[in-house]
Short mmCIF file of C-alpha atoms in Angstrom, two decimals:
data_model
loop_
_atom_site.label_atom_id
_atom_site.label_comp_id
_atom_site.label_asym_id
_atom_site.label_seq_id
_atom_site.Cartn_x
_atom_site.Cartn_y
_atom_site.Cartn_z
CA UNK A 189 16.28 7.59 9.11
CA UNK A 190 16.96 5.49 5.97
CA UNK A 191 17.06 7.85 3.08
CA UNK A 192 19.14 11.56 2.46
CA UNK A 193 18.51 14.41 0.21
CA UNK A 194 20.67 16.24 -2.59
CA UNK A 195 19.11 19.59 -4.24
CA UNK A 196 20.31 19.99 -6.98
CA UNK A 197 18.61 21.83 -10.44
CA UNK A 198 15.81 20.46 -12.38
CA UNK A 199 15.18 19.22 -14.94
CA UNK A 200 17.89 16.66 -13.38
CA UNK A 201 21.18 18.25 -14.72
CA UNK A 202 22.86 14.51 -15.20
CA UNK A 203 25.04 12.05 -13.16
CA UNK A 204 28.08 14.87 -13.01
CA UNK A 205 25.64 16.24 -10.09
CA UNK A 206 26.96 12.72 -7.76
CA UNK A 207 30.25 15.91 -7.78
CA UNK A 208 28.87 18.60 -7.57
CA UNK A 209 30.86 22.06 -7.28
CA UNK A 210 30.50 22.31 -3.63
CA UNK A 211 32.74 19.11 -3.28
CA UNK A 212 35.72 21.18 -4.96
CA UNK A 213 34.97 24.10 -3.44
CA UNK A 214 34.16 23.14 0.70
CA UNK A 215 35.31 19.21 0.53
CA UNK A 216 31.87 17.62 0.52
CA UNK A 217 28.69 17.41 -0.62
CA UNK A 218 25.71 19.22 1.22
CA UNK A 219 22.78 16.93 2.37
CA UNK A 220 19.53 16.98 4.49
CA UNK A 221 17.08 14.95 5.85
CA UNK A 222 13.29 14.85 5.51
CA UNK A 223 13.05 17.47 8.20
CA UNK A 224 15.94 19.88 6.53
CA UNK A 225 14.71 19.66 3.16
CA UNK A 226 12.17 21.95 2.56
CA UNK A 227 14.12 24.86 4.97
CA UNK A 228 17.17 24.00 2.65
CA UNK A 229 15.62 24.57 -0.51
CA UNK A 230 13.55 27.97 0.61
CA UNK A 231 16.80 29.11 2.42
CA UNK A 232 19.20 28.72 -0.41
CA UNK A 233 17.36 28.49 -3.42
CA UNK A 234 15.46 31.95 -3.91
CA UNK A 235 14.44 32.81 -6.90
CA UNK A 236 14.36 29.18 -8.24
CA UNK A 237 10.53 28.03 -8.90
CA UNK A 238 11.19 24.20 -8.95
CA UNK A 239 15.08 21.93 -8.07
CA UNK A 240 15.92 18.10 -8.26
CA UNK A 241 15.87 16.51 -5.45
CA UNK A 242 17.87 13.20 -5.19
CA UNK A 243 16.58 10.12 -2.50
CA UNK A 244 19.61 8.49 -1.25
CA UNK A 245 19.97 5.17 1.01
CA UNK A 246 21.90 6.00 3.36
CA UNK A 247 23.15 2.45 3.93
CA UNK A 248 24.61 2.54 0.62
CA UNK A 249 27.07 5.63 1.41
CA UNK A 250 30.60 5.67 2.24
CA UNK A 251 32.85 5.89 5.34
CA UNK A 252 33.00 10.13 3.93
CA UNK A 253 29.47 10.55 5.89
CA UNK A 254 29.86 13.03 8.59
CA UNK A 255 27.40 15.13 10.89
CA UNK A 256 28.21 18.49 11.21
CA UNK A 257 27.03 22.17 12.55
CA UNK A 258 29.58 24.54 9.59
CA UNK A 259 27.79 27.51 10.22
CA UNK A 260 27.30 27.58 13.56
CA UNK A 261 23.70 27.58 13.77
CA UNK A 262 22.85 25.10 16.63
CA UNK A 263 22.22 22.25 14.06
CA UNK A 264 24.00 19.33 12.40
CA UNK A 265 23.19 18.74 8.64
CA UNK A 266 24.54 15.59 7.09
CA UNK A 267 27.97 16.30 4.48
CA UNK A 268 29.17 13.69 2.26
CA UNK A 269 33.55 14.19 1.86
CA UNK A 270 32.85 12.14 -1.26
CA UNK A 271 31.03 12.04 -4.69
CA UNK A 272 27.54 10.23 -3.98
CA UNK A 273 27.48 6.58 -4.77
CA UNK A 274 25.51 5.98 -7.64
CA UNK A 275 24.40 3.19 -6.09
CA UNK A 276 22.65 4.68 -3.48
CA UNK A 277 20.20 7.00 -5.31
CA UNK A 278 17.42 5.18 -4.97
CA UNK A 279 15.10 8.31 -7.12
CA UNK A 280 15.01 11.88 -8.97
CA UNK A 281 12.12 13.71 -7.69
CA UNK A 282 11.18 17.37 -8.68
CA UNK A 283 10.46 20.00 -5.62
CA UNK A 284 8.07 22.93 -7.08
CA UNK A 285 6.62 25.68 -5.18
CA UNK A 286 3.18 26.16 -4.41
CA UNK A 287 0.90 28.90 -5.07
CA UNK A 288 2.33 30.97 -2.06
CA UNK A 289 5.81 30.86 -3.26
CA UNK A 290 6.80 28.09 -0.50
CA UNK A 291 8.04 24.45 -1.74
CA UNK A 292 5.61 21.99 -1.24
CA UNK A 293 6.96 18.41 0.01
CA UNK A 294 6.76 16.05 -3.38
CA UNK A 295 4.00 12.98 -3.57
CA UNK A 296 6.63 11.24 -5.03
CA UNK A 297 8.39 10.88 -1.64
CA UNK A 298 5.65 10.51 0.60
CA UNK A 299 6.02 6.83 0.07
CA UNK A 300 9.53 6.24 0.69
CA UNK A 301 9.17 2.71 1.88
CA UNK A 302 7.09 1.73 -0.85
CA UNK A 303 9.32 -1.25 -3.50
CA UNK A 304 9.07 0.85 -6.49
CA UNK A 305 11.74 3.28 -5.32
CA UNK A 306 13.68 -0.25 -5.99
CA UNK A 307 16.50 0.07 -7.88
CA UNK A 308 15.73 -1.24 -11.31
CA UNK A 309 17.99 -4.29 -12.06
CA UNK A 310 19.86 -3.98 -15.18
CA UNK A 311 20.19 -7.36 -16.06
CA UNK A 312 18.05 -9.68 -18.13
CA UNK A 313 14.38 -11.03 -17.09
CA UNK A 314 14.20 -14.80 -15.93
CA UNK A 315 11.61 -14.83 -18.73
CA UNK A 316 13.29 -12.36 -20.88
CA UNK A 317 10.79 -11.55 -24.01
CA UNK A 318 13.55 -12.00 -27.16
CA UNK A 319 14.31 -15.96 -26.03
CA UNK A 320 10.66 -16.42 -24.84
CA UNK A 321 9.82 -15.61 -28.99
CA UNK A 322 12.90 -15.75 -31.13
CA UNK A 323 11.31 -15.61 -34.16
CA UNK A 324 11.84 -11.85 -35.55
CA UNK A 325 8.33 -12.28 -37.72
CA UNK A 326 6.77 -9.01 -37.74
CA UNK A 327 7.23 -5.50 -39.55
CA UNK A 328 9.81 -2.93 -38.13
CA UNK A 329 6.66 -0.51 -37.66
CA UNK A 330 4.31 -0.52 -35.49
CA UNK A 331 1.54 1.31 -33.88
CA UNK A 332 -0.71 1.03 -30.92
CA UNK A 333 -4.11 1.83 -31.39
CA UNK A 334 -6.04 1.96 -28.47
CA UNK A 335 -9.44 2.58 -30.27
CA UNK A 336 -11.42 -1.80 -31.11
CA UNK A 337 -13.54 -0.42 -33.11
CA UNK A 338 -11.28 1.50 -35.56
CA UNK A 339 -9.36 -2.03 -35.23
CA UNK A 340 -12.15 -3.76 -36.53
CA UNK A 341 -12.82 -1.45 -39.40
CA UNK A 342 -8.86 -1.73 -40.56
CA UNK A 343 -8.95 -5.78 -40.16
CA UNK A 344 -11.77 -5.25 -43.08
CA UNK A 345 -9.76 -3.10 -45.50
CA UNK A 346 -7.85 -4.96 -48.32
CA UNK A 347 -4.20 -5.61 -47.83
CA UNK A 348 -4.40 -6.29 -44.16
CA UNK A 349 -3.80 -9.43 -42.91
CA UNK A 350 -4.53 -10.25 -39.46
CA UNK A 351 -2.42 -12.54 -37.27
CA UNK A 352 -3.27 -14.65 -34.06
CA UNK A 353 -1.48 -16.21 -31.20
CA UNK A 354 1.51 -14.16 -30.98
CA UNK A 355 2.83 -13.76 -27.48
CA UNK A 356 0.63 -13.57 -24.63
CA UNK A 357 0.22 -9.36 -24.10
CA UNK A 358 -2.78 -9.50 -27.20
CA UNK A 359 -4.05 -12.88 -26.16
CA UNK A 360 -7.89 -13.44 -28.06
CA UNK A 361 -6.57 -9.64 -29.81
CA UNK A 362 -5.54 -9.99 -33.44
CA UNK A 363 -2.27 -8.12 -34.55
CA UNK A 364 -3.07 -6.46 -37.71
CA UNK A 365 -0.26 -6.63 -41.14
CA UNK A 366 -0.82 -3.47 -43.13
CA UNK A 367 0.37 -3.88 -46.36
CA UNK A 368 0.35 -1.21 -49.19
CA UNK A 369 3.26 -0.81 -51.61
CA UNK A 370 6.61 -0.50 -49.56
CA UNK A 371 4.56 -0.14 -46.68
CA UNK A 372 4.28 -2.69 -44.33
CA UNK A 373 3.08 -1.79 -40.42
CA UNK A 374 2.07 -3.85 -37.60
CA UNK A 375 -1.06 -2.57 -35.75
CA UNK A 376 -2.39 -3.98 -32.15
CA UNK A 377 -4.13 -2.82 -29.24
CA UNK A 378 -2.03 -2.04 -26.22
CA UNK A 379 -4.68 -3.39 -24.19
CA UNK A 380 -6.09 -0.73 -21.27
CA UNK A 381 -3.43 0.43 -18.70
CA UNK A 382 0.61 0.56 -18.19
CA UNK A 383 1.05 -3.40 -17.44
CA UNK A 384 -0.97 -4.71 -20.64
CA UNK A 385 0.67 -2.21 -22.71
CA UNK A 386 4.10 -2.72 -21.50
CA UNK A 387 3.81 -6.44 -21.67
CA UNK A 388 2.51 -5.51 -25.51
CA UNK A 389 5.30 -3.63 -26.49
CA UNK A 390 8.07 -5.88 -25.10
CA UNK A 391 6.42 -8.67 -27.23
CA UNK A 392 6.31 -6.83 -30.46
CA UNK A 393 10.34 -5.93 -29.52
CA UNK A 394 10.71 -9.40 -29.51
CA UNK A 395 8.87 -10.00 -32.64
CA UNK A 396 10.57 -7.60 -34.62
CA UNK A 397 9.15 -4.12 -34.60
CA UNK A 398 12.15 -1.25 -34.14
CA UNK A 399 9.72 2.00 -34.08
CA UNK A 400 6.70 2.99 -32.31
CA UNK A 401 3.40 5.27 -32.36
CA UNK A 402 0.53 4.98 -29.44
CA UNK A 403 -2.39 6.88 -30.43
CA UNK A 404 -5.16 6.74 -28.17
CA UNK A 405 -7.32 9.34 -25.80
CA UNK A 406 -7.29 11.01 -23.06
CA UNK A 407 -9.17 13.29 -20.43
CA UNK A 408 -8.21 16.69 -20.69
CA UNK A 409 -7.12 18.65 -17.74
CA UNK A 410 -7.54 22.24 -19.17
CA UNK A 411 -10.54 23.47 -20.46
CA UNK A 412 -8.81 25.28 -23.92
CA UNK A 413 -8.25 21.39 -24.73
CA UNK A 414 -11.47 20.96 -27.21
CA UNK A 415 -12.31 17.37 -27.65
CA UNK A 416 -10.88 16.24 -30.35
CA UNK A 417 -7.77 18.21 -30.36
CA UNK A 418 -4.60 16.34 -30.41
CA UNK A 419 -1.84 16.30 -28.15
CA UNK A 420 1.94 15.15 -29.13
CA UNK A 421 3.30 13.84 -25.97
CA UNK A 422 7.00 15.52 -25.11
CA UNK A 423 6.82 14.11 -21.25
CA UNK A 424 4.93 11.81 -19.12
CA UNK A 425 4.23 11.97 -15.23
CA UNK A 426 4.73 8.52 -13.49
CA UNK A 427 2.21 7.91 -11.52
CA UNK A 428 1.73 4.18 -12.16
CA UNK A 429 3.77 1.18 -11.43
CA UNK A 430 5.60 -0.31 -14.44
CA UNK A 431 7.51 2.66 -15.42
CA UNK A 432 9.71 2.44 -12.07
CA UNK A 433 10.68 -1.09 -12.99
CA UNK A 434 12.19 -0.16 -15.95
CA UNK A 435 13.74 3.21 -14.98
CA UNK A 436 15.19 4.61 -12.15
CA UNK A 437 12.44 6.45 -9.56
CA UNK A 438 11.64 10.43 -11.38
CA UNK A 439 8.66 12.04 -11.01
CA UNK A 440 8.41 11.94 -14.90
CA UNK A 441 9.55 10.54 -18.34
CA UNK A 442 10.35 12.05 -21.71
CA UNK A 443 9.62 11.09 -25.09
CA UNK A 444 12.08 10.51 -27.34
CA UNK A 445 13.10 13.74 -28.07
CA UNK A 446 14.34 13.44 -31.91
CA UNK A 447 11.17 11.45 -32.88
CA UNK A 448 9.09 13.75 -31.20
CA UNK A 449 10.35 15.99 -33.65
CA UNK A 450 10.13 14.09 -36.01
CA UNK A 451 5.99 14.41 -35.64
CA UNK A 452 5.74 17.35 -34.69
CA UNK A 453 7.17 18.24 -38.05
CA UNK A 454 4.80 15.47 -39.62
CA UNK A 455 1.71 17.09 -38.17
CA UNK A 456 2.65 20.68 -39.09
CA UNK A 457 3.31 19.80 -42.67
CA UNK A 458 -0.20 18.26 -42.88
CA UNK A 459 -1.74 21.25 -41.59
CA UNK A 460 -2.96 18.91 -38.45
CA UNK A 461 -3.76 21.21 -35.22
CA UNK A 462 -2.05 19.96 -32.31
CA UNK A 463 -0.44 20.81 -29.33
CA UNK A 464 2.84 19.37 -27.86
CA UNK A 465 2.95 19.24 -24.04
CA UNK A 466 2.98 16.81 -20.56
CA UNK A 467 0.82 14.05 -19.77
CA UNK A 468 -0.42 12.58 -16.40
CA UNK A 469 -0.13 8.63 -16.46
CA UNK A 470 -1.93 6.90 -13.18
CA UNK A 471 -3.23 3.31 -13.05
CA UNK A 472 -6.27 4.52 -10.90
CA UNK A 473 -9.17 5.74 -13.10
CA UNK A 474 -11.59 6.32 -10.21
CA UNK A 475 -9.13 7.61 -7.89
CA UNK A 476 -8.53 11.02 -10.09
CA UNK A 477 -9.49 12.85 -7.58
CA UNK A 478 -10.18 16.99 -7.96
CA UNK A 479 -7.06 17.70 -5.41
CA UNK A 480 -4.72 15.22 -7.87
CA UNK A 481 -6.30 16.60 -10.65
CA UNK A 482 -5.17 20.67 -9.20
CA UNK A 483 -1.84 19.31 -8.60
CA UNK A 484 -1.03 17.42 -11.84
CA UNK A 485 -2.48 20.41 -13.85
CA UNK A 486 -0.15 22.60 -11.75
CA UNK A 487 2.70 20.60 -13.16
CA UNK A 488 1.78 21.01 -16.15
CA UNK A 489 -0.31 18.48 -17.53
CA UNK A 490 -2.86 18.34 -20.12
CA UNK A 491 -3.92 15.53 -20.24
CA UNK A 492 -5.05 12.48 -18.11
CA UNK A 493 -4.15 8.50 -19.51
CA UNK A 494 -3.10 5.16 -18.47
CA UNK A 495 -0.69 3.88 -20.45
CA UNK A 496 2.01 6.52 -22.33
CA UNK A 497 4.57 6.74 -19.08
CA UNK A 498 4.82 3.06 -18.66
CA UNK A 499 5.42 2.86 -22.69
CA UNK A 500 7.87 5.40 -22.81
CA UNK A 501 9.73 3.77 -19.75
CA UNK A 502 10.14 0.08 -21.69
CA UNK A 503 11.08 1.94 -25.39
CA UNK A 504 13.97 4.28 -23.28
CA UNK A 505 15.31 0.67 -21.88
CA UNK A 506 15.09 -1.25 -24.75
CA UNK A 507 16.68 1.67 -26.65
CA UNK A 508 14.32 1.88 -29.71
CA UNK A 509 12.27 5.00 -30.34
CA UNK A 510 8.39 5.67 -29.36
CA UNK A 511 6.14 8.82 -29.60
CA UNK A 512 2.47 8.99 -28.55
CA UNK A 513 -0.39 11.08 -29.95
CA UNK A 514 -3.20 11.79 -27.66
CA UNK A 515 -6.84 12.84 -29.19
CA UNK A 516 -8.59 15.30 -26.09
CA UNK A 517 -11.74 13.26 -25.10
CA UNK A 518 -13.79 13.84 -21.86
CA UNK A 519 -13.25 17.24 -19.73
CA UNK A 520 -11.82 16.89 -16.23
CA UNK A 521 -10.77 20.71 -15.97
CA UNK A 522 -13.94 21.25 -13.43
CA UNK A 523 -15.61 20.48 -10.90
CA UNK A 524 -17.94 18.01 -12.68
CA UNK A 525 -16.71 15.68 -14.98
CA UNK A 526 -18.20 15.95 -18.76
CA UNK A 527 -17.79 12.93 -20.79
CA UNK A 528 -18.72 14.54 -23.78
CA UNK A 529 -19.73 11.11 -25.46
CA UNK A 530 -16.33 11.01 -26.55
CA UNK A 531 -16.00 7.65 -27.47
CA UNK A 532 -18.54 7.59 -29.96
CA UNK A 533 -16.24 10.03 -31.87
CA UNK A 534 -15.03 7.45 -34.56
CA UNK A 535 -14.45 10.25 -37.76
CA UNK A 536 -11.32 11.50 -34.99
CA UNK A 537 -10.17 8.24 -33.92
CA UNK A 538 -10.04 7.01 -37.76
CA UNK A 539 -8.00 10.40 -38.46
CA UNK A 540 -5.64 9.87 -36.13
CA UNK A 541 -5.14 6.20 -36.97
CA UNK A 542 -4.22 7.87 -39.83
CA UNK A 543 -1.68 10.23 -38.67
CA UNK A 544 -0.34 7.08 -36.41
CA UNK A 545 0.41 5.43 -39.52
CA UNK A 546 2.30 8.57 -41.20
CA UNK A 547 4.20 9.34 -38.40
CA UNK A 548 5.46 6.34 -37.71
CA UNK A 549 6.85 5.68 -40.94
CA UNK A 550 8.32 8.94 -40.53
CA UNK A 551 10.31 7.70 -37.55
CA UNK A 552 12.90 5.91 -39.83
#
């Protein structure tokens, strides 16, 4: 038995649940294991549709750890006589309910061995992306476009000047200098999926850009989503790999919340239809299955994508502000796939290129 569990309320209250009440009030903290947890959180948490749960190694708490039966039940539950190590919480995960009112055990810890529930370390890279290219040479705004050919059409317009060689995440990709007036924005591909994009936004840290748009597409996971429609991303799902080197293990990530804002006010001011809302990143396009699908859309997901949760991980640790816009493409909300020939849509992806380039400049 490596790991213990903490309930405690979602969305995750904040480190001042490591002392919770309970450690005032009866001396320690309450804990479970795997086979406690879901009993625990039915038993004492009526009325409460989803909680935090907090994965803890147990190696990593104190000397305070003892087994015990307080209520006189026949079994020993495990009760900390200390505030939990921070150290030891190796992940935030959210319990819901399912549809018949019982909680459901997370997919989030039905891997606990797995390396990504890692710690993240802190400190700096051995190739850390600000001494790998020192040279600060690029605009302070930038947005990902994740749509070559509206790429290709901006690389013709006057006042653009496109740029080779810099840093290794756009490789044979051009970065794009757009140049009108007192503006001045960087535009790139993130490339397809969390790593490229990651690796593409760490580099254009490095290379000077402070603020950040990704504007790209998406599958849409309920059928109201018309393709087409925009979505302004508030919160992420993790269910990809780079995010959990960058952050601590949660089941999701949120934007930014001020420059979310920020758009959202952008959008409504231009009379753009949009909805704001939670989107499922994964790194497996042909393993969206129609079980994953019914359980991310019962979280709360709209859409379906590959790269927004692993960008909003690297802009929270490296502190600089990032929103992403989503345009609705195919329709994964039954049970057969349309693909709606939604890349051949280029009026919307040239709009929202657009927007991308609005809002970001609204960011500050």
């Amino acid at each position: 038995m490596r790991y213990l569990f903490h309930l405690c309320e979602w969305p995750y209250p904040g480190p001042h649940t490591l002392a919770p009440a309970t450690l005032e009030s009866e001396g320690f903290v309450h804990l479970s294991t795997d086979h406690q947890l879901l009993q625990t959180a039915q038993r004492w948490f009526v009325g409460q549709q989803s909680l935090g749960v907090l994965v803890l190694d147990k190696s990593a708490l104190c000397e305070g750890l003892v087994w015990e039966d307080t209520h006189a039940r026949g079994e020993v539950f495990p009760h900390l006589y200390a505030p939990i190590p921070e150290q030891s919480v190796r992940c935030i995960v959210r319990l819901d309910r399912g549809p018949e009112g019982d909680f459901f055990w997370p997919d989030a810890l039905a891997g606990l061995k797995s390396p990504l529930l890692d710690r993240p370390d802190p400190g700096e890279a051995l190739i850390e992306p600000s001494k790998r290219f020192p040279k600060r040479e690029l605009p302070r705004h930038a947005v990902l476009c994740c749509f070559p050919e509206v790429l290709e059409r901006l690389a013709r317009q006057p006042g653009v000047e496109s740029l080779k060689g810099l840093g290794s995440a756009v490789g044979p990709n051009l970065i794009h200098v757009l140049r009108e007036g007192d503006r001045e924005i960087a535009v790139c591909s993130p490339g397809v999926g969390g790593p490229l994009a990651a690796i593409a936004l760490e580099e254009l840290i490095a290379f000077g850009c402070e603020r950040f748009v990704l504007c790209g597409g998406a599958g849409g996971l309920v059928g109201e989503l018309e393709m087409g429609r925009l979505v302004l991303v508030d919160e992420a799902v993790r269910d990809e790999g780079v995010s959990h080197h960058y952050l601590t293990a949660e089941t999701s990530v949120t934007a930014d919340r001020h420059a979310v804002e920020t758009v959202a006010n952008l959008l409504t001011t231009r009379g753009v239809k949009f909805v704001r809302g939670k989107t499922w990143t994964t790194d497996a396009l042909y393993r969206e299955t129609p079980e994953r699908i019914a359980r991310r859309r019962t979280q709360g997901c709209l859409t379906v994508e590959m790269e927004v949760a692993s960008i909003l991980a690297v802009a929270r640790f490296r502190e600089v502000p990032a929103v992403a816009i989503l345009t609705c493409g195919d329709d994964l909300s039954s049970e057969k796939w349309d693909f709606r020939d939604w890349t051949s849509a280029h009026s919307i992806q040239d709009r929202l290129l657009s927007l991308a380039l609005e809002a970001v400049q609204a960011l500050g």
